[in-house]
């Protein structure tokens, strides 16, 4: 156990630098007491173990499902869908939880992963287009709703979500491009997502005034 003579706290992990004042720690022979500085690596070690355990179980389960799918094959490789779902939850554990990334990045990664999962499932069961016609634009609407909630909750720093709003407009325009190339055959929800995204950004710029303009200058140097 190590002790910081300057901060008067005991450190339970194996670091040699005080996390508070950055002073070099001194080694003590005493047992840690309950008021000592907590083991900052304990949670990380537990999450790492959970990820490894999940990885092992996931490989075993997916191998069993592939075997069952092969022996009972009826024209659909449903084990591929289960594999994608397992991979999605692995990304959730490894990236969103263990890496402790910012919640904005986590939201985008999780939503993107979910959409790709649905699109892949659509292709596996025989592509019918429902994933790009409905799920893709619906996810953009969901992202808009999430941004709106975050702006209300974090009202003092609402302008920081302007970049995510612009992203929803770009994604909606991407859906329009897919419609132009006949990959989206039912564009109603696509245009609804585009209209909502544009209104959201326009409203933020109009009502946000100086804060919105300052955020644009900070992000794009314009």
Coordinates of C-alpha atoms in Angstrom, one line a residue:
X1 CA 0.0 0.0 0.0
X2 CA 1.2 3.5 -0.8
X3 CA 0.6 6.8 0.9
X4 CA 0.6 10.5 -0.2
X5 CA 2.2 12.6 2.5
X6 CA 0.9 15.7 0.9
X7 CA -2.8 14.8 0.5
X8 CA -2.9 12.4 3.5
X9 CA -4.6 9.6 1.6
X10 CA -3.7 6.0 1.1
X11 CA -3.7 4.5 -2.4
X12 CA -4.9 0.9 -2.7
X13 CA -3.8 0.2 -6.3
X14 CA -0.2 -0.2 -7.6
X15 CA 0.3 3.3 -9.0
X16 CA 3.4 5.3 -7.9
X17 CA 1.9 8.8 -8.5
X18 CA -0.8 10.4 -6.4
X19 CA -3.9 10.9 -8.6
X20 CA -4.7 14.1 -6.7
X21 CA -1.5 16.1 -6.6
X22 CA 0.8 14.0 -8.8
X23 CA 3.4 13.6 -6.1
X24 CA 5.5 10.5 -5.8
X25 CA 3.9 8.1 -3.3
X26 CA 5.7 6.5 -0.3
X27 CA 5.3 2.8 0.4
X28 CA 3.9 1.8 3.8
X29 CA 3.7 -1.5 5.5
X30 CA 0.3 -0.9 7.1
X31 CA -3.0 -2.6 6.1
X32 CA -5.3 -0.2 4.1
X33 CA -8.1 1.4 6.1
X34 CA -11.6 2.2 4.9
X35 CA -10.9 5.9 4.4
X36 CA -8.1 5.3 1.9
X37 CA -8.2 6.2 -1.7
X38 CA -10.2 3.6 -3.6
X39 CA -8.7 1.1 -6.1
X40 CA -9.3 3.0 -9.3
X41 CA -8.6 0.0 -11.4
X42 CA -11.0 -2.4 -9.7
X43 CA -14.0 -1.5 -11.9
X44 CA -11.9 -1.8 -15.1
X45 CA -10.6 -5.2 -14.1
X46 CA -14.2 -6.4 -13.4
X47 CA -15.4 -5.2 -16.7
X48 CA -12.5 -6.7 -18.5
X49 CA -13.3 -10.1 -16.9
X50 CA -16.9 -9.7 -17.9
X51 CA -15.9 -9.0 -21.5
X52 CA -13.6 -12.0 -21.6
X53 CA -16.2 -14.3 -20.1
X54 CA -18.8 -13.0 -22.6
X55 CA -16.4 -13.6 -25.5
X56 CA -15.8 -17.2 -24.4
X57 CA -19.5 -18.0 -23.9
X58 CA -20.4 -16.2 -27.2
X59 CA -18.0 -18.3 -29.2
X60 CA -19.3 -21.5 -27.7
X61 CA -22.9 -20.6 -28.1
X62 CA -22.5 -19.3 -31.7
X63 CA -20.5 -22.5 -32.6
X64 CA -23.4 -24.6 -31.3
X65 CA -26.0 -22.5 -33.1
X66 CA -24.1 -22.8 -36.4
X67 CA -23.9 -26.6 -36.0
X68 CA -27.7 -26.8 -35.3
X69 CA -28.4 -24.5 -38.2
X70 CA -26.3 -26.7 -40.5
X71 CA -27.9 -29.9 -39.4
X72 CA -31.5 -28.5 -39.7
X73 CA -30.9 -26.2 -42.6
X74 CA -34.2 -25.1 -44.3
X75 CA -33.0 -22.4 -46.6
X76 CA -32.2 -19.6 -44.1
X77 CA -28.9 -19.2 -42.2
X78 CA -30.5 -17.9 -39.0
X79 CA -27.3 -18.5 -37.1
X80 CA -25.8 -15.5 -38.9
X81 CA -28.4 -13.3 -37.3
X82 CA -27.6 -14.7 -33.9
X83 CA -23.9 -14.1 -34.6
X84 CA -24.6 -10.4 -35.5
X85 CA -26.6 -10.0 -32.3
X86 CA -23.9 -11.5 -30.2
X87 CA -21.3 -9.2 -32.0
X88 CA -23.5 -6.2 -31.2
X89 CA -23.6 -7.0 -27.5
X90 CA -19.9 -7.5 -27.6
X91 CA -19.4 -4.0 -29.0
X92 CA -21.7 -2.7 -26.3
X93 CA -19.7 -4.3 -23.6
X94 CA -16.2 -3.6 -25.0
X95 CA -16.7 -0.2 -26.5
X96 CA -19.6 1.5 -24.8
X97 CA -19.1 0.3 -21.3
X98 CA -15.5 -0.8 -20.8
X99 CA -13.8 2.0 -22.8
X100 CA -15.9 4.6 -21.0
X101 CA -16.4 6.7 -24.1
X102 CA -18.4 9.9 -24.2
X103 CA -22.2 9.4 -24.2
X104 CA -22.6 11.2 -27.6
X105 CA -20.2 8.7 -29.3
X106 CA -21.9 5.8 -27.5
X107 CA -25.3 6.8 -28.8
X108 CA -24.1 7.1 -32.4
X109 CA -22.2 3.8 -32.2
X110 CA -25.1 1.9 -30.6
X111 CA -27.6 3.3 -33.0
X112 CA -25.4 2.6 -36.0
X113 CA -24.8 -0.9 -34.9
X114 CA -28.5 -1.6 -34.4
X115 CA -29.3 -0.3 -37.9
X116 CA -26.6 -2.4 -39.5
X117 CA -27.8 -5.4 -37.5
X118 CA -31.4 -4.9 -38.9
X119 CA -30.1 -4.4 -42.5
X120 CA -28.0 -7.5 -42.3
X121 CA -30.9 -9.5 -40.9
X122 CA -33.0 -8.3 -43.8
X123 CA -30.4 -9.6 -46.3
X124 CA -30.1 -12.9 -44.5
X125 CA -33.8 -13.7 -44.5
X126 CA -34.2 -12.7 -48.2
X127 CA -33.9 -9.0 -48.9
X128 CA -37.3 -7.2 -49.0
X129 CA -36.1 -3.6 -48.4
X130 CA -38.0 -2.9 -45.2
X131 CA -34.7 -2.3 -43.4
X132 CA -33.7 0.7 -45.6
X133 CA -37.3 1.8 -46.4
X134 CA -38.4 2.1 -42.8
X135 CA -35.8 1.2 -40.2
X136 CA -33.1 3.5 -41.5
X137 CA -35.1 6.7 -41.6
X138 CA -36.9 5.7 -38.4
X139 CA -33.5 5.6 -36.7
X140 CA -32.8 9.1 -37.9
X141 CA -36.1 10.3 -36.3
X142 CA -35.1 8.4 -33.1
X143 CA -31.7 10.2 -33.1
X144 CA -33.5 13.5 -33.5
X145 CA -35.8 12.7 -30.6
X146 CA -32.8 11.7 -28.5
X147 CA -31.0 14.9 -29.3
X148 CA -34.1 16.9 -28.3
X149 CA -34.3 15.2 -25.0
X150 CA -30.6 15.7 -24.3
X151 CA -30.9 19.4 -25.2
X152 CA -33.7 19.8 -22.6
X153 CA -31.9 17.9 -19.9
X154 CA -28.6 19.8 -20.6
X155 CA -30.2 23.1 -21.3
X156 CA -27.2 25.1 -20.1
X157 CA -25.1 23.6 -22.9
X158 CA -27.7 22.8 -25.5
X159 CA -25.6 24.3 -28.4
X160 CA -23.1 21.4 -28.1
X161 CA -25.6 19.1 -29.8
X162 CA -25.7 21.2 -33.0
X163 CA -23.1 19.0 -34.6
X164 CA -25.3 15.9 -34.0
X165 CA -28.2 17.8 -35.5
X166 CA -26.2 18.5 -38.7
X167 CA -25.3 14.9 -38.8
X168 CA -28.9 13.9 -38.9
X169 CA -29.4 16.2 -41.9
X170 CA -26.5 14.5 -43.7
X171 CA -27.8 11.1 -42.9
X172 CA -31.3 12.1 -44.2
X173 CA -29.6 13.4 -47.4
X174 CA -27.9 10.0 -47.7
X175 CA -31.3 8.3 -47.5
X176 CA -32.5 10.6 -50.4
X177 CA -29.4 9.5 -52.4
X178 CA -30.3 5.9 -51.8
X179 CA -33.8 6.7 -53.1
X180 CA -32.4 8.2 -56.2
X181 CA -30.5 5.0 -56.8
X182 CA -33.7 3.0 -56.2
X183 CA -32.3 1.3 -53.1
X184 CA -35.1 2.9 -51.2
X185 CA -38.4 2.2 -52.9
X186 CA -40.8 3.8 -50.3
X187 CA -39.4 7.3 -49.6
X188 CA -42.2 8.7 -47.4
X189 CA -40.4 8.1 -44.1
X190 CA -37.2 9.3 -45.7
X191 CA -38.6 12.7 -46.6
X192 CA -40.2 12.9 -43.1
X193 CA -36.8 12.3 -41.5
X194 CA -35.2 14.9 -43.8
X195 CA -37.9 17.5 -43.0
X196 CA -37.7 16.9 -39.3
X197 CA -33.9 17.1 -39.3
X198 CA -33.9 20.4 -41.4
X199 CA -36.6 22.0 -39.1
X200 CA -34.6 20.9 -36.1
X201 CA -31.4 22.5 -37.3
X202 CA -33.1 25.6 -38.6
X203 CA -35.0 26.1 -35.4
X204 CA -31.8 25.8 -33.4
X205 CA -30.0 28.3 -35.6
X206 CA -32.9 30.8 -35.4
X207 CA -33.7 30.6 -31.8
X208 CA -30.2 29.9 -30.6
X209 CA -28.8 33.1 -32.2
X210 CA -25.4 33.9 -30.7
X211 CA -24.8 30.6 -29.0
X212 CA -25.6 28.6 -32.1
X213 CA -23.4 30.9 -34.3
X214 CA -20.5 30.6 -31.7
X215 CA -20.8 26.8 -31.8
X216 CA -20.6 26.8 -35.6
X217 CA -17.5 29.0 -35.5
X218 CA -15.9 26.8 -32.9
X219 CA -16.6 23.6 -34.9
X220 CA -16.1 24.8 -38.4
X221 CA -14.0 28.0 -38.0
X222 CA -16.5 30.1 -40.1

